Amino acid sequence: MNKTIVIGCDHAALDLKLKVKAHVESKGYTVIDVGTHTNDSCNYPDYAHAACEKIRGGEAVLGILICGTGIGMSMAANKHRGIRAAVCSDTFSARMTRMHNDANVLCFGARVVGEGLALDLVDAYLDTEYLGERHQKRVDMLTAIEDNEAAR
Ligand code: RB5
């Protein structure tokens, strides 16, 4: 099983990302950190793109993207084919988006959640398996939207 997680952030979330990175590593995962690596102002789509490329290329199985709100990261990630990114600020949603939506990217906001909740979100997300079965048809419908958009 691929136990590699890609993580990324913008300048609003560097401190929290480093805590999340250490936490994910402590759970036995290998982490690819696509940046940012400084507090200098930067643009979240660059880091969402870098992380999604790792997932699309098979180097990472899941991703975690953090910006100020998580919203910009999720918007940018969801522009990528095959990426299902969910911005969550409660553990129920973080768990359910793995279970039902097969979300392959978890996003949250460093200006929205504190460290404790962030690590709980990560646990809820990473410790949950996709159920498949009846949910696969719906995930396939998401892929069909991508196919239709690509053909327009
Ligand atoms: C940066 O100030 C902020 O806009 C960004 O981190 C994010 O919250 C965007 O969605």
PDB file of C-alpha atoms and ligand atoms in Angstrom:
ATOM      1  CA  MET A   1       0.000   0.000   0.000  1.00  0.00           C
ATOM      2  CA  ASN A   2       1.254   3.483  -0.869  1.00  0.00           C
ATOM      3  CA  LYS A   3       1.685   5.231   2.471  1.00  0.00           C
ATOM      4  CA  THR A   4       2.804   8.550   1.019  1.00  0.00           C
ATOM      5  CA  ILE A   5       0.860  11.718   1.740  1.00  0.00           C
ATOM      6  CA  VAL A   6       1.540  14.991  -0.027  1.00  0.00           C
ATOM      7  CA  ILE A   7       1.033  18.183   1.912  1.00  0.00           C
ATOM      8  CA  GLY A   8       1.138  21.819   0.896  1.00  0.00           C
ATOM      9  CA  CYS A   9       0.261  25.232   2.209  1.00  0.00           C
ATOM     10  CA  ASP A  10       0.554  28.921   1.523  1.00  0.00           C
ATOM     11  CA  HIS A  11       2.067  31.607   3.744  1.00  0.00           C
ATOM     12  CA  ALA A  12      -1.049  31.704   5.946  1.00  0.00           C
ATOM     13  CA  ALA A  13      -0.530  28.122   7.077  1.00  0.00           C
ATOM     14  CA  LEU A  14       3.181  27.354   7.291  1.00  0.00           C
ATOM     15  CA  ASP A  15       3.318  26.843  11.051  1.00  0.00           C
ATOM     16  CA  LEU A  16       0.246  24.611  11.080  1.00  0.00           C
ATOM     17  CA  LYS A  17       1.476  22.637   8.079  1.00  0.00           C
ATOM     18  CA  LEU A  18       4.719  21.773   9.892  1.00  0.00           C
ATOM     19  CA  LYS A  19       2.710  20.489  12.851  1.00  0.00           C
ATOM     20  CA  VAL A  20       0.468  18.489  10.546  1.00  0.00           C
ATOM     21  CA  LYS A  21       3.511  17.112   8.742  1.00  0.00           C
ATOM     22  CA  ALA A  22       5.067  15.879  11.988  1.00  0.00           C
ATOM     23  CA  HIS A  23       1.749  14.369  13.043  1.00  0.00           C
ATOM     24  CA  VAL A  24       1.276  12.526   9.750  1.00  0.00           C
ATOM     25  CA  GLU A  25       4.833  11.197   9.920  1.00  0.00           C
ATOM     26  CA  SER A  26       4.212  10.029  13.480  1.00  0.00           C
ATOM     27  CA  LYS A  27       1.334   7.923  12.109  1.00  0.00           C
ATOM     28  CA  GLY A  28       3.784   6.023   9.923  1.00  0.00           C
ATOM     29  CA  TYR A  29       3.296   7.830   6.635  1.00  0.00           C
ATOM     30  CA  THR A  30       5.954   9.186   4.335  1.00  0.00           C
ATOM     31  CA  VAL A  31       5.279  12.853   3.620  1.00  0.00           C
ATOM     32  CA  ILE A  32       6.090  14.823   0.485  1.00  0.00           C
ATOM     33  CA  ASP A  33       6.034  18.526   1.349  1.00  0.00           C
ATOM     34  CA  VAL A  34       5.551  20.632  -1.787  1.00  0.00           C
ATOM     35  CA  GLY A  35       5.878  23.905   0.115  1.00  0.00           C
ATOM     36  CA  THR A  36       5.600  26.710   0.724  1.00  0.00           C
ATOM     37  CA  HIS A  37       8.640  26.669   2.982  1.00  0.00           C
ATOM     38  CA  THR A  38       8.747  30.314   4.080  1.00  0.00           C
ATOM     39  CA  ASN A  39       6.379  32.931   5.473  1.00  0.00           C
ATOM     40  CA  ASP A  40       6.750  35.056   2.338  1.00  0.00           C
ATOM     41  CA  SER A  41       3.491  35.866   0.610  1.00  0.00           C
ATOM     42  CA  CYS A  42       2.715  33.340  -2.118  1.00  0.00           C
ATOM     43  CA  ASN A  43      -0.167  32.022  -4.196  1.00  0.00           C
ATOM     44  CA  TYR A  44      -2.109  28.971  -3.027  1.00  0.00           C
ATOM     45  CA  PRO A  45      -2.907  27.640  -6.548  1.00  0.00           C
ATOM     46  CA  ASP A  46       0.814  26.958  -7.090  1.00  0.00           C
ATOM     47  CA  TYR A  47       0.949  24.610  -4.110  1.00  0.00           C
ATOM     48  CA  ALA A  48      -2.402  23.001  -4.814  1.00  0.00           C
ATOM     49  CA  HIS A  49      -1.154  22.286  -8.318  1.00  0.00           C
ATOM     50  CA  ALA A  50       2.146  20.818  -7.120  1.00  0.00           C
ATOM     51  CA  ALA A  51       0.352  18.548  -4.654  1.00  0.00           C
ATOM     52  CA  CYS A  52      -2.268  17.393  -7.164  1.00  0.00           C
ATOM     53  CA  GLU A  53       0.472  16.493  -9.625  1.00  0.00           C
ATOM     54  CA  LYS A  54       1.971  14.161  -7.004  1.00  0.00           C
ATOM     55  CA  ILE A  55      -1.373  12.417  -6.553  1.00  0.00           C
ATOM     56  CA  ARG A  56      -2.129  12.243 -10.266  1.00  0.00           C
ATOM     57  CA  GLY A  57       1.338  10.847 -10.887  1.00  0.00           C
ATOM     58  CA  GLY A  58       0.920   8.151  -8.241  1.00  0.00           C
ATOM     59  CA  GLU A  59       3.712   9.406  -5.983  1.00  0.00           C
ATOM     60  CA  ALA A  60       1.221  10.148  -3.210  1.00  0.00           C
ATOM     61  CA  VAL A  61      -2.062   8.455  -2.444  1.00  0.00           C
ATOM     62  CA  LEU A  62      -3.745  11.328  -0.581  1.00  0.00           C
ATOM     63  CA  GLY A  63      -3.126  15.022   0.007  1.00  0.00           C
ATOM     64  CA  ILE A  64      -3.579  17.640   2.693  1.00  0.00           C
ATOM     65  CA  LEU A  65      -3.713  21.309   1.652  1.00  0.00           C
ATOM     66  CA  ILE A  66      -3.893  24.192   4.090  1.00  0.00           C
ATOM     67  CA  CYS A  67      -4.340  27.900   3.425  1.00  0.00           C
ATOM     68  CA  GLY A  68      -6.019  30.650   5.435  1.00  0.00           C
ATOM     69  CA  THR A  69      -9.513  29.238   5.012  1.00  0.00           C
ATOM     70  CA  GLY A  70      -8.916  26.016   3.089  1.00  0.00           C
ATOM     71  CA  ILE A  71     -11.298  27.328   0.458  1.00  0.00           C
ATOM     72  CA  GLY A  72      -8.806  28.591  -2.103  1.00  0.00           C
ATOM     73  CA  MET A  73      -6.809  25.385  -1.859  1.00  0.00           C
ATOM     74  CA  SER A  74      -9.921  23.275  -2.376  1.00  0.00           C
ATOM     75  CA  MET A  75     -11.034  25.358  -5.352  1.00  0.00           C
ATOM     76  CA  ALA A  76      -7.619  25.076  -6.964  1.00  0.00           C
ATOM     77  CA  ALA A  77      -7.287  21.357  -6.252  1.00  0.00           C
ATOM     78  CA  ASN A  78     -10.730  20.581  -7.662  1.00  0.00           C
ATOM     79  CA  LYS A  79      -9.716  22.058 -11.029  1.00  0.00           C
ATOM     80  CA  HIS A  80      -7.485  19.012 -11.460  1.00  0.00           C
ATOM     81  CA  ARG A  81      -8.788  15.915 -13.173  1.00  0.00           C
ATOM     82  CA  GLY A  82      -9.172  13.025 -10.741  1.00  0.00           C
ATOM     83  CA  ILE A  83      -8.908  15.209  -7.680  1.00  0.00           C
ATOM     84  CA  ARG A  84     -11.733  15.296  -5.156  1.00  0.00           C
ATOM     85  CA  ALA A  85     -10.834  17.877  -2.539  1.00  0.00           C
ATOM     86  CA  ALA A  86     -13.001  18.607   0.487  1.00  0.00           C
ATOM     87  CA  VAL A  87     -12.619  21.560   2.812  1.00  0.00           C
ATOM     88  CA  CYS A  88     -13.578  20.462   6.318  1.00  0.00           C
ATOM     89  CA  SER A  89     -13.668  22.071   9.725  1.00  0.00           C
ATOM     90  CA  ASP A  90     -15.422  19.273  11.591  1.00  0.00           C
ATOM     91  CA  THR A  91     -14.316  15.690  12.099  1.00  0.00           C
ATOM     92  CA  PHE A  92     -17.605  14.178  10.946  1.00  0.00           C
ATOM     93  CA  SER A  93     -17.171  15.752   7.507  1.00  0.00           C
ATOM     94  CA  ALA A  94     -13.497  14.783   7.363  1.00  0.00           C
ATOM     95  CA  ARG A  95     -14.433  11.163   8.041  1.00  0.00           C
ATOM     96  CA  MET A  96     -17.451  11.087   5.740  1.00  0.00           C
ATOM     97  CA  THR A  97     -15.692  12.655   2.792  1.00  0.00           C
ATOM     98  CA  ARG A  98     -13.239   9.739   2.802  1.00  0.00           C
ATOM     99  CA  MET A  99     -15.988   7.188   3.385  1.00  0.00           C
ATOM    100  CA  HIS A 100     -18.550   8.393   0.849  1.00  0.00           C
ATOM    101  CA  ASN A 101     -16.837  10.801  -1.580  1.00  0.00           C
ATOM    102  CA  ASP A 102     -13.453   9.055  -1.793  1.00  0.00           C
ATOM    103  CA  ALA A 103     -11.942  12.496  -1.288  1.00  0.00           C
ATOM    104  CA  ASN A 104      -8.259  12.304  -2.108  1.00  0.00           C
ATOM    105  CA  VAL A 105      -7.420  15.747  -0.749  1.00  0.00           C
ATOM    106  CA  LEU A 106      -8.352  17.175   2.650  1.00  0.00           C
ATOM    107  CA  CYS A 107      -8.275  20.965   2.969  1.00  0.00           C
ATOM    108  CA  PHE A 108      -8.692  23.157   5.990  1.00  0.00           C
ATOM    109  CA  GLY A 109      -7.956  26.687   7.072  1.00  0.00           C
ATOM    110  CA  ALA A 110      -5.213  27.723   9.458  1.00  0.00           C
ATOM    111  CA  ARG A 111      -7.282  30.820  10.254  1.00  0.00           C
ATOM    112  CA  VAL A 112     -10.336  28.656  10.922  1.00  0.00           C
ATOM    113  CA  VAL A 113      -9.165  25.699  12.984  1.00  0.00           C
ATOM    114  CA  GLY A 114      -6.623  25.474  15.785  1.00  0.00           C
ATOM    115  CA  GLU A 115      -3.851  22.910  15.993  1.00  0.00           C
ATOM    116  CA  GLY A 116      -5.852  20.436  18.066  1.00  0.00           C
ATOM    117  CA  LEU A 117      -8.798  20.356  15.688  1.00  0.00           C
ATOM    118  CA  ALA A 118      -6.486  20.272  12.662  1.00  0.00           C
ATOM    119  CA  LEU A 119      -4.798  17.113  13.934  1.00  0.00           C
ATOM    120  CA  ASP A 120      -8.191  15.567  14.727  1.00  0.00           C
ATOM    121  CA  LEU A 121      -9.329  16.345  11.175  1.00  0.00           C
ATOM    122  CA  VAL A 122      -6.220  14.625   9.855  1.00  0.00           C
ATOM    123  CA  ASP A 123      -6.844  11.577  12.047  1.00  0.00           C
ATOM    124  CA  ALA A 124     -10.498  11.349  11.023  1.00  0.00           C
ATOM    125  CA  TYR A 125      -9.515  11.592   7.364  1.00  0.00           C
ATOM    126  CA  LEU A 126      -6.508   9.274   7.291  1.00  0.00           C
ATOM    127  CA  ASP A 127      -7.962   6.636   9.605  1.00  0.00           C
ATOM    128  CA  THR A 128     -11.048   6.139   7.429  1.00  0.00           C
ATOM    129  CA  GLU A 129     -11.434   3.909   4.376  1.00  0.00           C
ATOM    130  CA  TYR A 130     -13.544   4.614   1.308  1.00  0.00           C
ATOM    131  CA  LEU A 131     -16.661   2.418   1.391  1.00  0.00           C
ATOM    132  CA  GLY A 132     -17.086   2.015  -2.367  1.00  0.00           C
ATOM    133  CA  GLU A 133     -20.229   0.029  -3.237  1.00  0.00           C
ATOM    134  CA  ARG A 134     -23.211   2.362  -3.807  1.00  0.00           C
ATOM    135  CA  HIS A 135     -20.945   5.383  -3.472  1.00  0.00           C
ATOM    136  CA  GLN A 136     -18.827   4.377  -6.449  1.00  0.00           C
ATOM    137  CA  LYS A 137     -21.643   5.182  -8.881  1.00  0.00           C
ATOM    138  CA  ARG A 138     -21.773   8.724  -7.514  1.00  0.00           C
ATOM    139  CA  VAL A 139     -18.014   9.163  -7.619  1.00  0.00           C
ATOM    140  CA  ASP A 140     -18.142   7.887 -11.213  1.00  0.00           C
ATOM    141  CA  MET A 141     -20.706  10.614 -11.917  1.00  0.00           C
ATOM    142  CA  LEU A 142     -18.193  13.199 -10.720  1.00  0.00           C
ATOM    143  CA  THR A 143     -15.648  11.762 -13.148  1.00  0.00           C
ATOM    144  CA  ALA A 144     -18.267  11.887 -15.918  1.00  0.00           C
ATOM    145  CA  ILE A 145     -18.664  15.623 -15.299  1.00  0.00           C
ATOM    146  CA  GLU A 146     -14.925  16.004 -15.823  1.00  0.00           C
ATOM    147  CA  ASP A 147     -15.145  13.975 -19.028  1.00  0.00           C
ATOM    148  CA  ASN A 148     -18.028  16.096 -20.320  1.00  0.00           C
ATOM    149  CA  GLU A 149     -16.246  19.333 -19.479  1.00  0.00           C
ATOM    150  CA  ALA A 150     -13.071  18.160 -21.216  1.00  0.00           C
ATOM    151  CA  ALA A 151     -15.088  17.384 -24.353  1.00  0.00           C
ATOM    152  CA  ARG A 152     -16.817  20.794 -24.539  1.00  0.00           C
TER     153      ARG A 152
HETATM  154  C1  RB5 B   1      -4.145  34.430   1.938  1.00  0.00           C
HETATM  155  O1  RB5 B   1      -4.231  35.687   2.540  1.00  0.00           O
HETATM  156  C2  RB5 B   1      -5.502  33.773   1.864  1.00  0.00           C
HETATM  157  O2  RB5 B   1      -6.297  34.424   0.939  1.00  0.00           O
HETATM  158  C3  RB5 B   1      -5.368  32.317   1.508  1.00  0.00           C
HETATM  159  O3  RB5 B   1      -4.568  31.690   2.465  1.00  0.00           O
HETATM  160  C4  RB5 B   1      -6.638  31.498   1.482  1.00  0.00           C
HETATM  161  O4  RB5 B   1      -7.377  31.671   2.648  1.00  0.00           O
HETATM  162  C5  RB5 B   1      -7.471  31.582   0.282  1.00  0.00           C
HETATM  163  O5  RB5 B   1      -8.465  30.863   0.135  1.00  0.00           O
END
